[in-house]
Tab-separated table of C-alpha atoms in Angstrom:
chain	number	residue	atom	x	y	z
A	1	MET	CA	-0.146	0.097	-0.131
A	2	LYS	CA	1.437	3.946	-1.113
A	3	TYR	CA	-0.069	6.557	1.209
A	4	ARG	CA	-0.274	9.523	-0.256
A	5	LEU	CA	1.332	11.967	1.713
A	6	GLY	CA	-0.069	15.918	1.519
A	7	GLU	CA	1.415	18.661	3.838
A	8	LEU	CA	0.844	22.392	5.176
A	9	PHE	CA	3.520	24.545	6.403
A	10	CYS	CA	5.821	21.735	5.478
A	11	GLY	CA	9.575	23.268	6.310
A	12	PRO	CA	12.817	22.241	5.245
A	13	GLY	CA	10.998	18.727	4.928
A	14	GLY	CA	11.819	16.927	8.499
A	15	LEU	CA	8.668	14.842	8.869
A	16	ALA	CA	8.009	14.295	5.002
A	17	TYR	CA	11.645	12.996	4.727
A	18	GLY	CA	10.937	10.921	8.093
A	19	ALA	CA	7.748	9.406	5.932
A	20	LYS	CA	9.720	9.077	3.091
A	21	ILE	CA	12.104	6.544	4.999
A	22	ALA	CA	9.670	5.021	6.938
A	23	ASP	CA	9.804	1.373	6.977
A	24	ILE	CA	7.901	-1.853	8.032
A	25	GLY	CA	9.267	-4.549	5.751
A	26	ASN	CA	5.936	-5.174	4.410
A	27	GLY	CA	6.345	-2.636	1.441
A	28	ASP	CA	3.633	-0.110	2.669
A	29	LYS	CA	5.268	3.396	2.165
A	30	ILE	CA	4.300	6.650	2.441
A	31	ILE	CA	4.950	9.030	-0.388
A	32	HIS	CA	4.771	12.664	-1.325
A	33	ALA	CA	1.704	14.294	-2.626
A	34	TRP	CA	2.053	17.754	-2.161
A	35	ALA	CA	3.369	20.451	-0.431
A	36	ASN	CA	2.812	23.978	1.281
A	37	ASP	CA	5.091	26.650	2.794
A	38	PHE	CA	5.580	30.243	2.115
A	39	ASP	CA	9.046	31.000	2.286
A	40	ARG	CA	11.194	30.483	-1.038
A	41	ASP	CA	14.185	28.719	0.683
A	42	THR	CA	12.556	26.455	2.598
A	43	CYS	CA	10.320	25.443	-0.527
A	44	ASP	CA	13.811	24.747	-2.157
A	45	THR	CA	15.407	22.904	0.470
A	46	TYR	CA	11.889	20.854	0.253
A	47	THR	CA	11.668	20.554	-3.410
A	48	HIS	CA	15.300	19.698	-3.748
A	49	ASN	CA	15.457	16.828	-1.233
A	50	ILE	CA	12.020	15.279	-1.040
A	51	CYS	CA	10.773	15.630	-4.896
A	52	PRO	CA	13.152	16.796	-7.165
A	53	ASP	CA	11.690	15.292	-9.710
A	54	ASN	CA	8.037	17.146	-9.094
A	55	PRO	CA	8.776	20.670	-8.482
A	56	GLU	CA	5.650	22.060	-8.918
A	57	SER	CA	4.034	19.882	-6.727
A	58	VAL	CA	5.370	22.360	-4.198
A	59	TYR	CA	3.390	25.191	-3.912
A	60	CYS	CA	5.497	28.291	-2.377
A	61	GLU	CA	2.278	30.842	-1.229
A	62	ASP	CA	1.073	32.185	2.128
A	63	VAL	CA	-1.488	28.928	2.976
A	64	ARG	CA	-4.288	32.322	3.636
A	65	LYS	CA	-4.220	32.540	0.017
A	66	PHE	CA	-3.616	29.505	-1.166
A	67	ASN	CA	-6.418	27.657	-2.709
A	68	LEU	CA	-6.686	24.968	-0.677
A	69	THR	CA	-9.394	22.542	-3.077
A	70	LYS	CA	-6.720	22.860	-6.175
A	71	LEU	CA	-4.682	19.360	-5.014
A	72	THR	CA	-4.761	16.004	-5.589
A	73	PRO	CA	-6.290	13.558	-3.625
A	74	ILE	CA	-3.953	12.640	-0.495
A	75	ASP	CA	-4.063	9.219	2.801
A	76	GLY	CA	-2.378	11.035	4.637
A	77	LEU	CA	-2.139	14.925	5.946
A	78	ALA	CA	0.642	16.982	7.985
A	79	PHE	CA	0.592	19.707	9.277
A	80	GLY	CA	3.243	21.728	12.227
A	81	PHE	CA	1.555	24.669	11.640
A	82	PRO	CA	3.547	27.460	12.695
A	83	CYS	CA	3.693	27.620	16.860
A	84	ASN	CA	4.766	31.609	17.281
A	85	ASP	CA	2.034	32.725	18.715
A	86	PHE	CA	1.354	29.163	21.027
A	87	SER	CA	5.671	29.003	21.933
A	88	VAL	CA	6.001	29.568	26.025
A	89	VAL	CA	9.184	31.950	24.623
A	90	GLY	CA	7.657	35.211	24.101
A	91	LYS	CA	4.105	36.662	24.422
A	92	HIS	CA	1.178	34.556	24.499
A	93	LYS	CA	-1.184	35.652	22.060
A	94	GLY	CA	-2.718	32.483	20.841
A	95	PHE	CA	-5.933	33.083	18.386
A	96	GLU	CA	-5.417	36.729	18.980
A	97	GLY	CA	-1.901	36.474	16.911
A	98	THR	CA	-0.947	36.280	13.612
A	99	TYR	CA	-0.372	32.748	13.438
A	100	GLY	CA	-2.750	31.137	15.911
A	101	PRO	CA	-5.660	30.538	13.181
A	102	LEU	CA	-3.292	29.064	10.269
A	103	TYR	CA	-4.132	25.489	12.030
A	104	THR	CA	-7.771	26.199	11.221
A	105	TYR	CA	-6.421	25.634	6.863
A	106	GLY	CA	-4.949	21.884	7.870
A	107	VAL	CA	-8.193	21.539	9.464
A	108	ARG	CA	-10.151	22.848	6.312
A	109	ALA	CA	-7.785	20.333	4.183
A	110	LEU	CA	-9.361	17.527	6.508
A	111	LYS	CA	-12.430	18.777	5.614
A	112	ILE	CA	-11.926	18.720	2.124
A	113	TYR	CA	-9.550	15.425	1.468
A	114	GLN	CA	-10.826	13.414	4.056
A	115	PRO	CA	-7.749	11.619	4.122
A	116	LYS	CA	-7.580	8.309	6.263
A	117	TRP	CA	-4.652	9.886	8.615
A	118	PHE	CA	-3.088	12.797	9.849
A	119	LEU	CA	-0.293	14.180	11.439
A	120	ALA	CA	-0.655	17.912	13.197
A	121	GLU	CA	2.601	19.108	15.417
A	122	ASN	CA	2.851	22.044	17.558
A	123	VAL	CA	4.887	23.158	20.669
A	124	GLY	CA	3.714	21.801	24.149
A	125	GLY	CA	3.360	25.478	25.050
A	126	ILE	CA	-0.386	25.543	22.918
A	127	LYS	CA	-1.636	23.535	26.233
A	128	SER	CA	-1.511	26.155	28.204
A	129	ALA	CA	-2.279	29.376	25.334
A	130	ASN	CA	-5.384	31.380	26.282
A	131	GLN	CA	-5.713	29.404	29.524
A	132	GLY	CA	-6.243	26.073	27.954
A	133	LYS	CA	-8.862	26.988	25.816
A	134	ALA	CA	-6.973	27.289	22.647
A	135	PHE	CA	-5.630	23.298	22.896
A	136	LYS	CA	-9.043	22.406	23.636
A	137	LYS	CA	-10.625	23.976	20.727
A	138	ILE	CA	-7.823	23.012	18.409
A	139	LEU	CA	-8.505	19.385	19.374
A	140	SER	CA	-12.609	19.928	19.135
A	141	ASP	CA	-12.371	21.090	15.609
A	142	MET	CA	-10.360	17.794	14.401
A	143	LYS	CA	-13.113	16.003	16.339
A	144	ASP	CA	-16.085	17.921	14.031
A	145	VAL	CA	-14.139	17.217	10.799
A	146	GLY	CA	-14.725	13.288	11.248
A	147	TYR	CA	-11.330	12.111	13.248
A	148	THR	CA	-10.514	9.934	16.711
A	149	ILE	CA	-7.190	11.566	17.683
A	150	VAL	CA	-4.015	10.366	19.898
A	151	PRO	CA	-2.595	13.976	20.912
A	152	ASN	CA	0.503	13.262	23.239
A	153	PHE	CA	3.337	14.885	24.549
A	154	TYR	CA	6.599	13.575	23.087
A	155	LYS	CA	9.961	13.940	24.757
A	156	PHE	CA	11.991	12.932	21.334
A	157	GLU	CA	15.130	12.363	23.902
A	158	GLU	CA	13.406	9.296	25.025
A	159	TYR	CA	13.187	8.020	21.556
A	160	GLY	CA	17.188	8.019	20.859
A	161	ILE	CA	17.190	11.678	19.837
A	162	PRO	CA	20.224	13.273	20.448
A	163	GLN	CA	18.212	16.629	21.289
A	164	ALA	CA	15.948	17.564	24.450
A	165	ARG	CA	12.989	18.634	22.015
A	166	HIS	CA	9.381	18.846	23.535
A	167	ARG	CA	6.273	18.653	21.033
A	168	ILE	CA	2.983	17.655	21.143
A	169	ILE	CA	1.503	15.602	18.617
A	170	VAL	CA	-1.724	14.633	17.461
A	171	ILE	CA	-2.496	11.773	15.006
A	172	GLY	CA	-6.083	11.391	13.961
A	173	ILE	CA	-7.424	8.726	12.527
A	174	ARG	CA	-10.796	9.211	9.942
A	175	ASN	CA	-13.908	7.784	12.071
A	176	ASP	CA	-15.127	5.377	9.953
A	177	LEU	CA	-11.815	3.348	10.057
A	178	ALA	CA	-11.168	4.094	13.733
A	179	LEU	CA	-13.500	1.400	14.478
A	180	LYS	CA	-10.950	-1.275	13.244
A	181	TYR	CA	-7.586	0.866	13.247
A	182	HIS	CA	-6.524	2.272	16.530
A	183	TYR	CA	-2.896	4.002	16.509
A	184	LYS	CA	-0.682	4.143	20.158
A	185	VAL	CA	1.774	6.036	21.394
A	186	PRO	CA	5.431	3.946	20.185
A	187	SER	CA	6.839	2.613	23.857
A	188	THR	CA	10.093	5.005	24.374
A	189	GLU	CA	11.436	1.445	26.355
A	190	MET	CA	13.781	0.217	23.106
A	191	TYR	CA	15.731	2.966	22.691
A	192	LYS	CA	16.703	3.364	26.458
A	193	ASN	CA	20.282	1.843	25.604
A	194	VAL	CA	20.756	3.873	22.599
A	195	ASP	CA	23.559	6.648	23.135
A	196	ASN	CA	22.015	10.363	21.853
A	197	SER	CA	24.321	12.359	23.635
A	198	ALA	CA	25.189	15.397	21.743
A	199	LYS	CA	29.221	14.175	21.420
A	200	ASN	CA	28.130	11.332	19.295
A	201	ALA	CA	26.002	12.484	16.902
A	202	ILE	CA	27.692	15.187	15.897
A	203	ASN	CA	31.096	13.260	16.045
A	204	ASN	CA	29.881	9.413	14.822
A	205	PRO	CA	31.153	9.710	11.845
A	206	PRO	CA	33.030	12.650	12.135
A	207	ILE	CA	31.192	15.509	9.413
A	208	PRO	CA	32.759	15.043	5.783
A	209	ALA	CA	34.859	17.547	5.295
A	210	ASN	CA	32.729	18.496	1.869
A	211	ALA	CA	30.017	18.185	4.047
A	212	PHE	CA	26.783	20.709	2.983
A	213	ASN	CA	26.412	23.876	5.323
A	214	ASN	CA	29.037	22.919	7.357
A	215	GLU	CA	30.345	26.793	7.043
A	216	ARG	CA	31.989	28.322	10.262
A	217	THR	CA	30.237	30.889	12.355
A	218	HIS	CA	33.560	33.863	13.058
A	219	GLN	CA	33.489	34.341	16.991
A	220	THR	CA	34.897	38.106	17.827
A	221	LYS	CA	37.634	37.975	20.014
A	222	ASN	CA	35.833	38.326	23.388
A	223	VAL	CA	33.300	35.774	22.361
A	224	VAL	CA	35.823	33.645	21.740
A	225	GLU	CA	37.673	34.470	25.384
A	226	ARG	CA	34.257	34.414	27.476
A	227	LEU	CA	33.856	30.521	26.173
A	228	LYS	CA	36.892	29.812	27.870
A	229	TYR	CA	35.250	30.209	30.974
A	230	ILE	CA	32.282	28.137	30.272
A	231	LYS	CA	32.031	24.627	31.319
A	232	PRO	CA	30.131	22.241	29.395
A	233	GLY	CA	26.805	22.186	29.917
A	234	GLN	CA	26.904	26.191	31.523
A	235	ASN	CA	25.866	29.776	29.747
A	236	ALA	CA	27.147	32.924	30.309
A	237	PHE	CA	25.512	33.967	33.734
A	238	ASN	CA	25.928	30.742	35.766
A	239	ALA	CA	30.157	30.745	35.058
A	240	ASP	CA	32.634	31.890	36.639
A	241	ILE	CA	33.817	34.630	34.049
A	242	PRO	CA	35.901	37.740	34.917
A	243	GLU	CA	34.168	40.950	35.653
A	244	ASN	CA	35.320	42.417	32.007
A	245	LEU	CA	34.206	38.772	29.877
A	246	LYS	CA	30.315	39.429	31.534
A	247	LEU	CA	27.032	40.224	29.772
A	248	HIS	CA	25.448	43.436	31.787
A	249	VAL	CA	22.246	42.682	30.792
A	250	LYS	CA	19.574	43.835	33.116
A	251	GLY	CA	16.403	41.505	34.029
A	252	ALA	CA	18.514	38.272	31.451
A	253	LYS	CA	18.144	35.080	32.917
A	254	ILE	CA	17.790	33.449	29.701
A	255	SER	CA	19.851	29.892	30.237
A	256	GLN	CA	20.372	29.402	26.186
A	257	ILE	CA	22.945	32.741	26.293
A	258	TYR	CA	26.008	31.434	25.135
A	259	ARG	CA	25.501	28.179	26.479
A	260	ARG	CA	27.922	25.010	25.709
A	261	LEU	CA	26.544	21.487	24.956
A	262	ASP	CA	27.203	18.947	27.335
A	263	PRO	CA	29.015	16.918	25.387
A	264	ASN	CA	27.453	13.334	27.289
A	265	LYS	CA	23.632	14.266	27.073
A	266	PRO	CA	21.408	14.998	23.999
A	267	SER	CA	21.234	18.636	23.340
A	268	TYR	CA	19.070	21.000	24.232
A	269	THR	CA	16.644	22.357	21.836
A	270	VAL	CA	17.561	23.427	18.209
A	271	THR	CA	16.081	26.887	17.289
A	272	GLY	CA	16.507	29.082	14.670
A	273	SER	CA	18.419	31.510	17.065
A	274	GLY	CA	21.512	33.061	16.225
A	275	GLY	CA	21.785	36.472	17.276
A	276	GLY	CA	22.986	37.987	20.767
A	277	GLY	CA	24.847	34.758	22.208
A	278	THR	CA	21.960	32.161	21.204
A	279	HIS	CA	23.779	30.059	18.797
A	280	MET	CA	24.424	26.438	20.280
A	281	TYR	CA	28.184	26.239	21.336
A	282	HIS	CA	30.466	23.468	21.296
A	283	TRP	CA	31.125	21.799	24.408
A	284	SER	CA	35.325	21.676	23.573
A	285	GLU	CA	36.017	24.055	20.964
A	286	PRO	CA	35.083	28.172	21.564
A	287	ARG	CA	32.793	28.554	18.604
A	288	ALA	CA	29.046	27.795	17.914
A	289	LEU	CA	27.487	25.017	16.557
A	290	THR	CA	27.758	24.692	12.534
A	291	ASN	CA	24.524	23.984	10.695
A	292	ARG	CA	25.320	21.112	9.888
A	293	GLU	CA	26.282	20.328	13.235
A	294	LYS	CA	22.872	21.527	14.203
A	295	ALA	CA	21.455	18.953	11.402
A	296	ARG	CA	23.038	16.185	12.798
A	297	LEU	CA	21.142	16.995	16.636
A	298	GLN	CA	17.854	17.318	13.997
A	299	THR	CA	18.820	13.859	13.084
A	300	PHE	CA	18.984	14.434	9.196
A	301	PRO	CA	20.985	12.911	7.035
A	302	ASP	CA	24.919	14.505	5.850
A	303	ASN	CA	23.558	14.404	2.080
A	304	PHE	CA	20.483	16.401	2.829
A	305	GLU	CA	21.279	19.698	1.837
A	306	PHE	CA	19.548	23.529	2.687
A	307	MET	CA	18.806	25.752	0.168
A	308	GLY	CA	19.600	29.477	1.041
A	309	SER	CA	21.879	31.730	2.873
A	310	LYS	CA	23.917	30.836	6.193
A	311	GLU	CA	20.935	32.578	8.417
A	312	SER	CA	18.225	31.443	6.175
A	313	VAL	CA	19.502	27.395	7.095
A	314	ARG	CA	19.838	28.193	10.648
A	315	LYS	CA	16.476	28.967	10.690
A	316	GLN	CA	15.234	26.144	8.799
A	317	VAL	CA	16.604	23.573	10.942
A	318	GLY	CA	15.461	25.459	13.615
A	319	MET	CA	12.116	24.559	12.731
A	320	ALA	CA	11.951	21.023	11.442
A	321	VAL	CA	10.704	17.918	12.905
A	322	PRO	CA	14.056	15.975	13.714
A	323	VAL	CA	13.842	13.338	11.021
A	324	ARG	CA	14.361	10.110	13.017
A	325	GLY	CA	11.456	10.846	15.423
A	326	ALA	CA	8.808	11.725	12.473
A	327	GLN	CA	9.951	8.012	11.132
A	328	ILE	CA	9.033	6.532	14.270
A	329	ILE	CA	5.966	7.806	14.512
A	330	PHE	CA	5.103	7.355	10.942
A	331	GLU	CA	6.500	3.492	11.041
A	332	ALA	CA	3.460	3.678	13.990
A	333	ILE	CA	1.197	4.605	11.599
A	334	LEU	CA	2.064	2.312	9.093
A	335	LYS	CA	1.749	-0.679	10.980
A	336	THR	CA	-1.304	0.800	12.536
A	337	PHE	CA	-2.969	0.318	9.383
A	338	ALA	CA	-1.115	-2.944	8.240
A	339	GLY	CA	-2.570	-4.688	11.372
A	340	ILE	CA	0.709	-5.246	13.052
A	341	ASP	CA	1.272	-4.962	16.336
A	342	TYR	CA	4.044	-2.672	18.163
A	343	PRO	CA	5.505	-2.108	21.490
A	344	SER	CA	3.110	0.947	22.698
A	345	GLN	CA	3.230	3.306	25.661
A	346	GLU	CA	0.072	5.578	27.283
A	347	ALA	CA	-0.395	8.776	26.120
A	348	HIS	CA	0.116	11.759	27.710
A	349	LEU	CA	-0.240	15.736	27.756
């Protein structure tokens, strides 16, 4: 069975690549049908890596002006709708913000195409947006267009991913099929002994000298000196730094500023940030990580080439879903529909 996948807010292709490589050993596959995003570089990256022979299937348009009715039939829909207004960082605008209502376009696509299943992804902060009303409304809307849903709070480091990245992912199965097919949250048990340390992800195997997107970021002399006093796992505010190198920012207690990775643990969350000491910093070398090293923490293969400027690539890598995490969830969906049992655990939020 081949499941045709449509995507809204597709990003650079973390979900899509995870779907592409999902394999449960019976020949069932998820294949690309179409995708939409509004950023040109992001769309170019997606096209280059996911569907180079079918570029016209990637629509680079603002979803608010996009004709959702012109697309081809699909069996599955994925939408990692923009999380800006639901993130725990910044102001909680929720439904009042520019991005808050964008999930409704995913719901609209479900109503139009009635795929067998869907995957929707967002940050954990969505649970508390608008005093919890936003999340209830989103789940209610998904049910109202005919889906039985399983929302779960995934901690990707528990699935062997070398990064503490926490996301809510909702899997929905169309009601007429949900009588027979019951999606279950994959168990984390089999990943307990996986080496998901940042050091292992970045160093093993060594990144090839000619790897894509591996340009170094220039560090000023002051930054290099400051980093020498920051131990692995520390940041600019909890390290013992000489007075002349300290950051004098009133009220700033953001733990990610000049934070060095702990080589023996999963990295902290990869984001698109870069200015003012918000790059991720190497545990032993006095420098920021390259985009390729960050892509490793996001479990992209080294032959996945991001398009655009270094700054654009940094943002793309930061917005993506970890490839291997997506693969694990898509394989659980495939097994669900193939009638193959798999180790599972209770869903939780």
